[in-house]
PDB file of C-alpha atoms and ligand atoms in Angstrom:
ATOM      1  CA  UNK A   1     125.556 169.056 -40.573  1.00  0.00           C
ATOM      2  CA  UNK A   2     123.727 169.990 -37.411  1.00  0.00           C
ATOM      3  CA  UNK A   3     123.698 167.176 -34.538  1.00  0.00           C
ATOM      4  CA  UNK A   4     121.712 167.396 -30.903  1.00  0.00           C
ATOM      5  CA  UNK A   5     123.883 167.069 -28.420  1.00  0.00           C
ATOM      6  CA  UNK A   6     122.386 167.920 -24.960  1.00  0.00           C
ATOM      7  CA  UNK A   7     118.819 170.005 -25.370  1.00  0.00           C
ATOM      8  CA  UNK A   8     120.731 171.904 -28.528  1.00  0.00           C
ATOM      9  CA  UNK A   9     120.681 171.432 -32.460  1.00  0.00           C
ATOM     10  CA  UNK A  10     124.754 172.198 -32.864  1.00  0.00           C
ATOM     11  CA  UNK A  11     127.375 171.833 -35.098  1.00  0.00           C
ATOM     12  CA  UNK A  12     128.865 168.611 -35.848  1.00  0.00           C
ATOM     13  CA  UNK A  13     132.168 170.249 -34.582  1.00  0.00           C
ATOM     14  CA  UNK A  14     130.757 170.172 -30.784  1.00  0.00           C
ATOM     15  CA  UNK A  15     132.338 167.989 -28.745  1.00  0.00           C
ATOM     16  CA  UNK A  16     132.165 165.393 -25.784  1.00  0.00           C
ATOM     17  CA  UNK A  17     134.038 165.600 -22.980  1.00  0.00           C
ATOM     18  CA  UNK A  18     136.848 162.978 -21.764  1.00  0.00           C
ATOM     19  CA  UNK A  19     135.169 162.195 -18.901  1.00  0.00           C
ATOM     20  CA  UNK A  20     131.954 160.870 -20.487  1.00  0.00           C
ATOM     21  CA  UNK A  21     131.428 157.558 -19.076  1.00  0.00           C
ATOM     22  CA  UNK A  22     130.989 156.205 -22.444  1.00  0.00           C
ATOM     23  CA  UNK A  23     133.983 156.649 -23.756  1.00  0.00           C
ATOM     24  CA  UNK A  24     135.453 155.448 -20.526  1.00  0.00           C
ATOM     25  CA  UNK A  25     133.418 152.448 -19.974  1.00  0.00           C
ATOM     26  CA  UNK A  26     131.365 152.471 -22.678  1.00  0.00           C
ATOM     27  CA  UNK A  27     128.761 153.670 -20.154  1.00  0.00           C
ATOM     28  CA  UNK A  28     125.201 154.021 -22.420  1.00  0.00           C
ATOM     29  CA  UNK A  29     123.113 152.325 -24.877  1.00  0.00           C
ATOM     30  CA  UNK A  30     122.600 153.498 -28.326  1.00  0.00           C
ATOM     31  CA  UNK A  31     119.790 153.187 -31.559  1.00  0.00           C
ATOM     32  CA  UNK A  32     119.553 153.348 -34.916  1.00  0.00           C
ATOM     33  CA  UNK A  33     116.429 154.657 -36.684  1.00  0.00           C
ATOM     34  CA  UNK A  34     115.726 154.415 -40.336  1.00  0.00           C
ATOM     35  CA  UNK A  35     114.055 156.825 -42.567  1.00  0.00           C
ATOM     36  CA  UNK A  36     112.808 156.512 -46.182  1.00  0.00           C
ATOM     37  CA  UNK A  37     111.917 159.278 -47.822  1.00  0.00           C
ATOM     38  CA  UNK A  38     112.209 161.391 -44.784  1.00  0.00           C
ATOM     39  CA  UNK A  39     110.138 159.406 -42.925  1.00  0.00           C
ATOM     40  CA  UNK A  40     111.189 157.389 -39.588  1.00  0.00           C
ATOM     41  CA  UNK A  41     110.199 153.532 -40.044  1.00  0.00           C
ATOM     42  CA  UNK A  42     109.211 151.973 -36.717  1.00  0.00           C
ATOM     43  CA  UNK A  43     110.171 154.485 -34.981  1.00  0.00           C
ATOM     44  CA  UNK A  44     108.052 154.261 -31.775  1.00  0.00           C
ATOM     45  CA  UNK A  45     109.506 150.516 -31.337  1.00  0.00           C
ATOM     46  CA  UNK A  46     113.474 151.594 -31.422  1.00  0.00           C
ATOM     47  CA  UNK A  47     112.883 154.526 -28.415  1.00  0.00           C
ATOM     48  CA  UNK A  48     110.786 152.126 -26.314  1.00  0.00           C
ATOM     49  CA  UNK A  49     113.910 149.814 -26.386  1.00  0.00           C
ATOM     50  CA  UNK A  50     116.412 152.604 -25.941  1.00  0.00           C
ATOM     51  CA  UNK A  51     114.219 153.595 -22.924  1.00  0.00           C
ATOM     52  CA  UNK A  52     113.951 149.527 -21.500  1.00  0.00           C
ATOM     53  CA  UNK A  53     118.123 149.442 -22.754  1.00  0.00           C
ATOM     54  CA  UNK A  54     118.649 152.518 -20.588  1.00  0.00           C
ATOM     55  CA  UNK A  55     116.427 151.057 -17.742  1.00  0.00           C
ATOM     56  CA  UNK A  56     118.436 148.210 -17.438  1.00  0.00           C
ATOM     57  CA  UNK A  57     121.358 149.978 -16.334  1.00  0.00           C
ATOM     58  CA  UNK A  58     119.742 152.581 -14.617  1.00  0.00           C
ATOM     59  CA  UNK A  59     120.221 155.183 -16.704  1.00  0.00           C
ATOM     60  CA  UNK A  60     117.345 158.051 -16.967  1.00  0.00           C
ATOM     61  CA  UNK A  61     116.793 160.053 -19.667  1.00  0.00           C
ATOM     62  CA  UNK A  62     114.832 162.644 -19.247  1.00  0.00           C
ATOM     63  CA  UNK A  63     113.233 162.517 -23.068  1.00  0.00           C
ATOM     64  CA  UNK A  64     110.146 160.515 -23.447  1.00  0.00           C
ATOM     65  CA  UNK A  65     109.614 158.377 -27.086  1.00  0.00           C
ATOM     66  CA  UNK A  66     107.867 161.350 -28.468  1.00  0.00           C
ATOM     67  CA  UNK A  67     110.483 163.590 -27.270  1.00  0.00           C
ATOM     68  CA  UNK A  68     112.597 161.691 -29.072  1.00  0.00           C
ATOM     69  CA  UNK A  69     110.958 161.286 -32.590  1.00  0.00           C
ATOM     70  CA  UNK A  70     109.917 165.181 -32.119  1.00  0.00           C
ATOM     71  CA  UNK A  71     113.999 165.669 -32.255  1.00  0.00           C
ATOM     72  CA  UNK A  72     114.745 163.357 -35.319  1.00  0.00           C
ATOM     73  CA  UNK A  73     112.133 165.188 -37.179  1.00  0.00           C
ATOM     74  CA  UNK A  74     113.677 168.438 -36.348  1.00  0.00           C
ATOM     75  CA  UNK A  75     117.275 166.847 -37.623  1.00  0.00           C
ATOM     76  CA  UNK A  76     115.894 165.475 -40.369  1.00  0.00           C
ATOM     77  CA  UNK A  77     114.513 168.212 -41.718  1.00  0.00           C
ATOM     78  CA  UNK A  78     117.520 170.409 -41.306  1.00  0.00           C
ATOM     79  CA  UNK A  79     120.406 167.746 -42.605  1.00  0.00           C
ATOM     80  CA  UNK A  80     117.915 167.472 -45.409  1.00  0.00           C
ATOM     81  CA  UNK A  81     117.825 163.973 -45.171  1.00  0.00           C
ATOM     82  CA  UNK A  82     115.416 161.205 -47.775  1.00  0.00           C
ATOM     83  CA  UNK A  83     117.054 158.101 -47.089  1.00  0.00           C
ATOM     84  CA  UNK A  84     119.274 157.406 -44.534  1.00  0.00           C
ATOM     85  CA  UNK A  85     119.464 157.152 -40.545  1.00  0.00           C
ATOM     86  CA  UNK A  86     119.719 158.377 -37.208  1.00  0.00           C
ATOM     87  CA  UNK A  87     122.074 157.627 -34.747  1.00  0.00           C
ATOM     88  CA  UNK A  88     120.619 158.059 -31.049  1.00  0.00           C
ATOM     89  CA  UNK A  89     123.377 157.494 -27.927  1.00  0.00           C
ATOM     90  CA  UNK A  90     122.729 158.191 -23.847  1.00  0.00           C
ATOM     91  CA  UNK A  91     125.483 157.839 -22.229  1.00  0.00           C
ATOM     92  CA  UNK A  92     125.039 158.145 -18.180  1.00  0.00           C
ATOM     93  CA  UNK A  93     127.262 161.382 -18.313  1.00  0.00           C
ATOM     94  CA  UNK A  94     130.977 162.701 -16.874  1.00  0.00           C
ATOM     95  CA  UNK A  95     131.992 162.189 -14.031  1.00  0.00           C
ATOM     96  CA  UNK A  96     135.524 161.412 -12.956  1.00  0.00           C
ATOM     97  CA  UNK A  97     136.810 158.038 -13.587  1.00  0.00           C
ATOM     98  CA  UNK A  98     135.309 155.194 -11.137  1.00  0.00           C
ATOM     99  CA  UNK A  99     133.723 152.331 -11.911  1.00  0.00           C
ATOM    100  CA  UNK A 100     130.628 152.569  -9.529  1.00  0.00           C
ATOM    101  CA  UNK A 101     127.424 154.745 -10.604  1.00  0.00           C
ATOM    102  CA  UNK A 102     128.270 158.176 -10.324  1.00  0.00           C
ATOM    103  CA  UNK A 103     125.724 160.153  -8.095  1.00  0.00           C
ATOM    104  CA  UNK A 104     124.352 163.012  -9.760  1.00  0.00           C
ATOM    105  CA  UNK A 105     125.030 162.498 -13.113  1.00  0.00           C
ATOM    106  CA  UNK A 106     123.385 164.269 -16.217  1.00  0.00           C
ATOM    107  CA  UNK A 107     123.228 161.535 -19.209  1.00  0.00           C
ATOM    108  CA  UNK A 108     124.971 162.964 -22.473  1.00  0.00           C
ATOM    109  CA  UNK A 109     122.506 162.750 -25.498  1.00  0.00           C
ATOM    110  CA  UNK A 110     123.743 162.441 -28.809  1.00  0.00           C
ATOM    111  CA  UNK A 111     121.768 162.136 -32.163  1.00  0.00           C
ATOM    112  CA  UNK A 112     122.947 162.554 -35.417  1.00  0.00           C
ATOM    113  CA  UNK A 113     121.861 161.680 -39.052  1.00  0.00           C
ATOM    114  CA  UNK A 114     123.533 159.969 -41.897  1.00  0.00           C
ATOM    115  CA  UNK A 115     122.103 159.534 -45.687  1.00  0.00           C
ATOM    116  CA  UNK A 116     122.439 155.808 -46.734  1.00  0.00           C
ATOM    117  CA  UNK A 117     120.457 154.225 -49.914  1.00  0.00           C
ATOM    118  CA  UNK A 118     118.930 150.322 -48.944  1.00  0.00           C
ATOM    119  CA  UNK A 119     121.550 147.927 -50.170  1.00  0.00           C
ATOM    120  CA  UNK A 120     119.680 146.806 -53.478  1.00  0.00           C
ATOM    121  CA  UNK A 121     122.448 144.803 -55.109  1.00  0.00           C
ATOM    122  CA  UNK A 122     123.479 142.634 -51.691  1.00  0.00           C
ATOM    123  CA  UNK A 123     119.571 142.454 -51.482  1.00  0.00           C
ATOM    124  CA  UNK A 124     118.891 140.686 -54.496  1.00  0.00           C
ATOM    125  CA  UNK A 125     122.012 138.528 -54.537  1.00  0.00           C
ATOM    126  CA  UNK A 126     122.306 137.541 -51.264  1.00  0.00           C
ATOM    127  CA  UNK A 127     125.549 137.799 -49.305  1.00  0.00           C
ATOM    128  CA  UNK A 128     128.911 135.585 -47.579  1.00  0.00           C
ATOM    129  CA  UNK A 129     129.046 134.944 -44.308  1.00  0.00           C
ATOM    130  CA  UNK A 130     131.317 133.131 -42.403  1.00  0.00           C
ATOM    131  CA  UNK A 131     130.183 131.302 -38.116  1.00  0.00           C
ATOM    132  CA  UNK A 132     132.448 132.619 -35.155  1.00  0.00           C
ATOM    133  CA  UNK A 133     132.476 131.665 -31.786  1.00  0.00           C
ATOM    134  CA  UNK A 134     129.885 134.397 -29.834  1.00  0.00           C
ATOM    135  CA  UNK A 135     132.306 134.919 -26.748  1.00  0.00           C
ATOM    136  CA  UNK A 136     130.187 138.160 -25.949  1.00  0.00           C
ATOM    137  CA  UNK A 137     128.679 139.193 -22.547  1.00  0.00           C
ATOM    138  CA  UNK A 138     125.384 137.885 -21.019  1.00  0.00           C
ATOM    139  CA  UNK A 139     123.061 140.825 -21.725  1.00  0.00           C
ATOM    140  CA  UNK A 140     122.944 140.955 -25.319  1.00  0.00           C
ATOM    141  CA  UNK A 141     119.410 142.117 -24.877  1.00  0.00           C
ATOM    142  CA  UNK A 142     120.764 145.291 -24.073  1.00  0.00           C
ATOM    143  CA  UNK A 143     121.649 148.002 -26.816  1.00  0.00           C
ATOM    144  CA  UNK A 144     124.988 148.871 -24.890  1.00  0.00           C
ATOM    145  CA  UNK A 145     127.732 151.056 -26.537  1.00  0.00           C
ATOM    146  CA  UNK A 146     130.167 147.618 -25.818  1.00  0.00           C
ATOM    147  CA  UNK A 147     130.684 146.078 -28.891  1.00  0.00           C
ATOM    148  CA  UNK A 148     134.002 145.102 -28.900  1.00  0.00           C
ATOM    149  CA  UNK A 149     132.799 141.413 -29.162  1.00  0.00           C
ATOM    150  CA  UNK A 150     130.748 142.221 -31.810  1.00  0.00           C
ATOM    151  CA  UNK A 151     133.197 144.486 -34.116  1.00  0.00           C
ATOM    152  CA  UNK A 152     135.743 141.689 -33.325  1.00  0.00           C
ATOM    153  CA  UNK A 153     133.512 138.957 -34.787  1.00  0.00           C
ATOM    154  CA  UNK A 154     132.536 141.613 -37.787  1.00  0.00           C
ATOM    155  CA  UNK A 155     135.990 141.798 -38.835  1.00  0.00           C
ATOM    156  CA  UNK A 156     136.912 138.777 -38.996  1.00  0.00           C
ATOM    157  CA  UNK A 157     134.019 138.392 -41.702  1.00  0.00           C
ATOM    158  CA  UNK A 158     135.245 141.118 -43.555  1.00  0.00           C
ATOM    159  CA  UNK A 159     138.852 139.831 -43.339  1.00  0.00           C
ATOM    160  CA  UNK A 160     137.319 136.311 -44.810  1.00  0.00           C
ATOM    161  CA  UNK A 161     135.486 138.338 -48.128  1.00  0.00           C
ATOM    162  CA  UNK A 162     132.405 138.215 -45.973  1.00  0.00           C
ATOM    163  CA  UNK A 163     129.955 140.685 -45.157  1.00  0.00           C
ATOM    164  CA  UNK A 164     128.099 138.960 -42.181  1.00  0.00           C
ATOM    165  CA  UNK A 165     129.352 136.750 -39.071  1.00  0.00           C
ATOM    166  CA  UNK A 166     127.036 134.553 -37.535  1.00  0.00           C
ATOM    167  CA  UNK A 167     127.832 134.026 -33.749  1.00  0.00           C
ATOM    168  CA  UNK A 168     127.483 130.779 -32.220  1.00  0.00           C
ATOM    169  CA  UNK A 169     127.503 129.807 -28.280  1.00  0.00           C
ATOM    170  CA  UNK A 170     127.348 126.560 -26.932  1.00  0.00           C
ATOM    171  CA  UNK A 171     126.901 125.283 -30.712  1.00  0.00           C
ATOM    172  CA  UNK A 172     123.712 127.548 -30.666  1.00  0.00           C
ATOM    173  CA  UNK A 173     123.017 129.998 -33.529  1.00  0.00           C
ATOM    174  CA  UNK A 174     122.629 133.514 -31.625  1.00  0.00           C
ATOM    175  CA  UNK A 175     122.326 136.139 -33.702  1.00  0.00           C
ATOM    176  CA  UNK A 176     125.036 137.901 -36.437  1.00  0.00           C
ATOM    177  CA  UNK A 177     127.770 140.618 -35.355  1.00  0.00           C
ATOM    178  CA  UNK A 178     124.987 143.269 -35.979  1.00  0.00           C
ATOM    179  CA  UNK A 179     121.912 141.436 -37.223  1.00  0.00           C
ATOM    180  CA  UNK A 180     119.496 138.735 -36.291  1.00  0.00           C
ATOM    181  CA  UNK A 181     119.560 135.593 -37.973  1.00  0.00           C
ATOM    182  CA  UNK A 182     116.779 133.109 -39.474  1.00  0.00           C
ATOM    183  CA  UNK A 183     116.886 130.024 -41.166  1.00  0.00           C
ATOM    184  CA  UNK A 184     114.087 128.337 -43.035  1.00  0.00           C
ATOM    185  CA  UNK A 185     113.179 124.559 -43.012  1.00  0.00           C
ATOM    186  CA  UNK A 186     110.862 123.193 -44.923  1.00  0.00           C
ATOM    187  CA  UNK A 187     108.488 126.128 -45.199  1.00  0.00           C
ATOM    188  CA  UNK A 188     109.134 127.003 -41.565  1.00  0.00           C
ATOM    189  CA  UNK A 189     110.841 130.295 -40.354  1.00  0.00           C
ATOM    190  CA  UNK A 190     113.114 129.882 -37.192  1.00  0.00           C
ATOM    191  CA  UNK A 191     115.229 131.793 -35.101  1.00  0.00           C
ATOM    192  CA  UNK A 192     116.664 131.941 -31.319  1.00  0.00           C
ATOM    193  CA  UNK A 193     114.422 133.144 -28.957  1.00  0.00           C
ATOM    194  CA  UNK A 194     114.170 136.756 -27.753  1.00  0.00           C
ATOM    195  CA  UNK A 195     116.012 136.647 -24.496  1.00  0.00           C
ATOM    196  CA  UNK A 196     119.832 137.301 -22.587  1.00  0.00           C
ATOM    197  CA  UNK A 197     121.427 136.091 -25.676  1.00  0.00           C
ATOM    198  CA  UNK A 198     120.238 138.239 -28.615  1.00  0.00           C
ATOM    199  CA  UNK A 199     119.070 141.409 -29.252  1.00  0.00           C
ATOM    200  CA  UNK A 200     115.462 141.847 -30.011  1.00  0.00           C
ATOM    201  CA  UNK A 201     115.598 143.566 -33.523  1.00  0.00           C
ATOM    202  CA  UNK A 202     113.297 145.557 -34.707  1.00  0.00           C
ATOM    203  CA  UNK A 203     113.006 144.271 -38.242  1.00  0.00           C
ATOM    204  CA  UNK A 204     112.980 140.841 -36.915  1.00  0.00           C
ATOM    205  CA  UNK A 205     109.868 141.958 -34.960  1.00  0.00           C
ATOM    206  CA  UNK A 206     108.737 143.185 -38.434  1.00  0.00           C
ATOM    207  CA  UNK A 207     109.242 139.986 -40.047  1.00  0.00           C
ATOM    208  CA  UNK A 208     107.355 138.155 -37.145  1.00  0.00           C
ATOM    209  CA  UNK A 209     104.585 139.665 -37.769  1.00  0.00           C
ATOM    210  CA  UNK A 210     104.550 139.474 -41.504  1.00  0.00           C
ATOM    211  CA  UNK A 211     105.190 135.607 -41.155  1.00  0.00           C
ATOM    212  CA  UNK A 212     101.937 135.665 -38.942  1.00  0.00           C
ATOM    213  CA  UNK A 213      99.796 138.173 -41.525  1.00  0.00           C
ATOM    214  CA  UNK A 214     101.296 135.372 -44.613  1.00  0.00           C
ATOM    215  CA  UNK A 215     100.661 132.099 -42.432  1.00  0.00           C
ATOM    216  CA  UNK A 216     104.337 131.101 -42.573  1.00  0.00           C
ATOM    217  CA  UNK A 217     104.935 129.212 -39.202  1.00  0.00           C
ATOM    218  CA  UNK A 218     107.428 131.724 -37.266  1.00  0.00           C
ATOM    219  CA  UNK A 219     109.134 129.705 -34.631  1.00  0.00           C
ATOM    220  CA  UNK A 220     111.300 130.887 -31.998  1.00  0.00           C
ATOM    221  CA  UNK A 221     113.474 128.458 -30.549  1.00  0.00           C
ATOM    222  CA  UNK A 222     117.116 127.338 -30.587  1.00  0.00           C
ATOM    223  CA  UNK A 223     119.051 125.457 -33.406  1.00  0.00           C
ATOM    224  CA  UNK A 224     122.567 124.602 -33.919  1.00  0.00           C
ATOM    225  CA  UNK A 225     125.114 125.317 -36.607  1.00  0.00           C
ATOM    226  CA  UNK A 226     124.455 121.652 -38.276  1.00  0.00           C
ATOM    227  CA  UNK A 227     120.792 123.069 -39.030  1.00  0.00           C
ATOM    228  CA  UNK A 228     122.597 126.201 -40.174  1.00  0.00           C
ATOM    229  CA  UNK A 229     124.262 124.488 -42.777  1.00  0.00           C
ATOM    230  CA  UNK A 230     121.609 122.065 -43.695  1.00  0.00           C
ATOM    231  CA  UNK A 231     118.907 125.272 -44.146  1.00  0.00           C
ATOM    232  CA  UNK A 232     116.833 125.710 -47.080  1.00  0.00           C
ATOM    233  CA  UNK A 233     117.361 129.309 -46.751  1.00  0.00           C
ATOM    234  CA  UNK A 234     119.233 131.320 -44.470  1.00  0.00           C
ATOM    235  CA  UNK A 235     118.706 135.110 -43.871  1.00  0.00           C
ATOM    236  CA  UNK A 236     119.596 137.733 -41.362  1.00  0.00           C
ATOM    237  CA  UNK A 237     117.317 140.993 -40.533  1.00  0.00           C
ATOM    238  CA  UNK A 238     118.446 144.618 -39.313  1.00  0.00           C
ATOM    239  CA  UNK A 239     117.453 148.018 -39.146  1.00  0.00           C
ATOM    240  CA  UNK A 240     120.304 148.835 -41.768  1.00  0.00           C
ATOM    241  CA  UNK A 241     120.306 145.393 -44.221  1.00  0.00           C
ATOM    242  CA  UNK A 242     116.350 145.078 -43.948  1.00  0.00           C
ATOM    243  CA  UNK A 243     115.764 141.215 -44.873  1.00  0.00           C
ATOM    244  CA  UNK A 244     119.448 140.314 -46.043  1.00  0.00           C
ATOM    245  CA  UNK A 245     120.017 136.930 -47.693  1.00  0.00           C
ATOM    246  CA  UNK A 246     122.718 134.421 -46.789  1.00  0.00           C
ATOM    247  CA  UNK A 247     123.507 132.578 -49.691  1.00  0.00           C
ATOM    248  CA  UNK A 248     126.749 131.687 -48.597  1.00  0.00           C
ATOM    249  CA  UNK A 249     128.173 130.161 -45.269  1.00  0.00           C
ATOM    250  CA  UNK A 250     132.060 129.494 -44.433  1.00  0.00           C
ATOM    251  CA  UNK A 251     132.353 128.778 -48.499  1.00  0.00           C
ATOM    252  CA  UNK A 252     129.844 126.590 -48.759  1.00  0.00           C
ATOM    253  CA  UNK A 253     126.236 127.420 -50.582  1.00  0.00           C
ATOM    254  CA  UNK A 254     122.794 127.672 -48.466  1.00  0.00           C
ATOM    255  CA  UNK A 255     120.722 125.515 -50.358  1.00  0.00           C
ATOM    256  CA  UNK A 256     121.337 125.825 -54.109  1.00  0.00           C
ATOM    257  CA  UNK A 257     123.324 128.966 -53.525  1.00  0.00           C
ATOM    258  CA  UNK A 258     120.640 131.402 -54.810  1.00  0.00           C
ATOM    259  CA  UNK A 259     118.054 134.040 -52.817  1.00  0.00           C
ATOM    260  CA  UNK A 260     115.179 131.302 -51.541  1.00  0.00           C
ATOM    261  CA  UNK A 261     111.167 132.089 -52.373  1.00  0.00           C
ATOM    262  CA  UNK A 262     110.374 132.837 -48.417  1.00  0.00           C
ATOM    263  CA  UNK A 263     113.251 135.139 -48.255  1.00  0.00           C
ATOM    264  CA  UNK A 264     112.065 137.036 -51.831  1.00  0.00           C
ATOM    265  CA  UNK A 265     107.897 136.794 -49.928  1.00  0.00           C
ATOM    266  CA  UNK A 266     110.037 138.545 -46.596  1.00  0.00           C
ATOM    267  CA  UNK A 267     111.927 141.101 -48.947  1.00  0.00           C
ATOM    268  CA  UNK A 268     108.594 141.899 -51.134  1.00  0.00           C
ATOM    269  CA  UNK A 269     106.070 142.354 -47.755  1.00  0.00           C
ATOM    270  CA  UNK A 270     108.886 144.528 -46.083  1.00  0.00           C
ATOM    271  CA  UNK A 271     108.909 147.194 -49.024  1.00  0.00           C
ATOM    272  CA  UNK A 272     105.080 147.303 -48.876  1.00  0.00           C
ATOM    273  CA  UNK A 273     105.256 148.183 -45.386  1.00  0.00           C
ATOM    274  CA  UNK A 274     107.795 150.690 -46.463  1.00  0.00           C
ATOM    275  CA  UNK A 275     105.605 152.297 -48.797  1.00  0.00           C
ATOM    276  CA  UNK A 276     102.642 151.930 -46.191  1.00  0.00           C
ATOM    277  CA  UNK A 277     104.641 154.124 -43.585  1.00  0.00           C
ATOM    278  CA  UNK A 278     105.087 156.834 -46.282  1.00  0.00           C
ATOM    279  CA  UNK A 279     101.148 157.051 -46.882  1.00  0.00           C
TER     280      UNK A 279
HETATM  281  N1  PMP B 301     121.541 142.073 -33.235  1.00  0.00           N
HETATM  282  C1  PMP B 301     122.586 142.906 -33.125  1.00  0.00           C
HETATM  283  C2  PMP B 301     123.772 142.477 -32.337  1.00  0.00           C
HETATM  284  C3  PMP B 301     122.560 144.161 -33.767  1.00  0.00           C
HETATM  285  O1  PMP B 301     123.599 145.011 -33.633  1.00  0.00           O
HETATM  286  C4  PMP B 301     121.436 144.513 -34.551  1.00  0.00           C
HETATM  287  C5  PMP B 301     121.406 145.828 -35.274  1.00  0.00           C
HETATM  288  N2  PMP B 301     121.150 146.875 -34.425  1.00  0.00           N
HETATM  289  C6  PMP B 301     120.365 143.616 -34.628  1.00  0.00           C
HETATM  290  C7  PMP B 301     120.455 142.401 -33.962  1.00  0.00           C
HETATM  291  C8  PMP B 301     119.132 143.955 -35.421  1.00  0.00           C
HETATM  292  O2  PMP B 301     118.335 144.878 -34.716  1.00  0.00           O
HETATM  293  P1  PMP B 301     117.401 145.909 -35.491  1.00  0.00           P
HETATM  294  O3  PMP B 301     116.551 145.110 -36.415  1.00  0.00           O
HETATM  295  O4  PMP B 301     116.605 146.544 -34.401  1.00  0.00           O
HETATM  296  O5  PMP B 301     118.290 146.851 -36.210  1.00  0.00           O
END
C-alpha cells in the first residue's frame, strides 16, 4: 500500500520519528474521509474542519482543502480503493520533548487509505449501546489525536456486548465515543448543540440538512439521559456508521426495540445523496 507521508507517496513501511509531537503529546488533529465507489463523500467539509481543528492549536499546514482532496485522489487511485476511507493526521512536527510550542517546527502529514464496506447488517437492525460518564476535555470541538477519553468510554461498550457508548456530562447527552447522537420525540429530531462539548460531525451536518429538505423539525439543544431513555427513536451519525440506529440502551429497548420510521426516512435520503455524489 502506498501512504503520503510528508510531500511523498511512500511505502507503508516509512516511518515517523520518536520525536513527533504526536506521539509525545498527542500533538495534531486528525480526519476521516469516506469514499464510495472511489469517490470522496463530503469531502470539502472534513478539510475545512481539519484546517479550523489545526487553527485552533496553531498548527499550519501548508496544504490548502484542494491540496488535500488532490492527494486522496492520487492515493485512491493507486491503493485501488471503491469503498473504504482515508485517514488524514497533522501533527505539529519533532522537536525534542517540551511541552511549550516548539519554534520552527515542520507539521508531519500523514494520509493513508483503508477499504471498508458500509455496515449493512448493524444498519438495518440497529445496534446496543450502553451511557458513560463523558469525563473528556473541554474542546471536544476539536479533531485532536487525544482520545484516550474517548477509546476508554468505547471499550467499556464493547466490554458490555455493545457497539456504541453514549457520553453524558452534567446529566447532558453529548455525543457517543466516536459518533454524534440524536433522539427523536414525537416527530421531532434533537441533538446537543454544536459547540465546546461535541464534535461537529459531518454526517450530522448531512442529516441537518436533510431534516430541513424533508420538513422534520431539527432541533439543536440539550436533553438529558431521562429523555434518552424515554425516546421514540434513538440514533447516532458518523462518517464511518452513516445514520446508525440505537435500538438498545444499557439493556433496555428504545421504543419498541425495532429501527424507528424517521431513522429508516434518515437512512433512505443518506444513500440518495450517496448515489448523487457518484453522478
Ligand atoms: N463525535 C466524535 C467524538 C467522533 O469521533 C466522530 C467521528 N469522527 C463524530 C462525532 C462524527 O463525526 P463525523 O460525522 O464527521 O464522522
Amino acid at each position: 500500500m502506498v501512504i503520503f507521508l510528508n510531500g511523498s507517496y511512500v511505502s507503508n513501511d516509512a516511518t515517523i520519528s520518536y520525536n513527533d509531537r504526536g506521539i509525545q503529546f498527542g500533538d495534531g488533529i486528525y480526519e476521516v474521509v469516506r469514499v464510495y465507489h472511489g469517490e470522496l463523500f463530503t469531502a470539502t467539509e472534513h478539510f475545512e474542519r481539519l484546517v479550523r481543528s489545526a487553527a485552533e492549536i496553531a498548527i499550519e499546514t501548508e496544504y490548502t482543502t484542494q491540496d488535500y482532496i488532490d492527494i486522496c485522489k492520487q492515493l485512491i487511485a493507486k491503493n485501488n480503493i471503491d469503498n473504504g476511507t482515508v485517514y488524514i493526521q497533522v501533527t505539529r512536527g519533532d522537536a525534542p520533548r517540551n511541552h511549550a510550542y516548539p519554534i520552527d517546527v515542520k507539521p508531519n502529514v500523514l494520509l493513508y487509505t483503508n477499504t471498508s464496506e458500509r455496515p449493512m447488517q448493524d444498519m438495518q437492525q440497529g445496534i446496543k449501546a450502553i451511557t458513560a460518564e463523558d469525563f473528556r476535555w473541554l474542546r471536544c470541538d476539536i479533531k485532536s489525536l487525544n482520545l484516550l477519553g474517548n477509546i476508554m468510554n468505547k471499550q467499556k461498550a464493547v466490554t458490555a456486548g455493545a457497539k456504541e457508548a453514549i457520553q453524558i456530562r452534567n446529566g447532558i447527552v453529548t455525543e457517543g465515543a466516536s459518533s454524534n447522537v440524536f433522539i427523536v420525540k414525537e416527530g421531532k429530531i434533537i441533538t446537543h448543540p454544536a459547540n465546546n462539548f461535541i464534535l461537529n460531525g459531518i454526517t450530522r451536518r448531512v442529516i441537518k440538512e436533510i431534516a430541513d429538505a424533508e420538513s422534520i423539525p431539527f432541533e439543536e439543544v440539550t436533553f438529558d439521559e431521562k429523555a434518552l431513555k424515554d425516546a421514540d427513536e434513538v440514533f447516532i451519525s458518523s462518517t464511518s456508521l452513516e445514520v446508525m440506529p440505537v435500538v438498545e440502551i444499557d439493556g433496555e429497548n428504545v421504543g419498541q426495540g425495532q429501527v424507528g420510521p424517521v431513522t429508516k426516512l434518515l437512512q433512505s435520503k443518506f444513500d440518495e445523496q450517496i448515489i448523487t455524489n457518484q453522478a
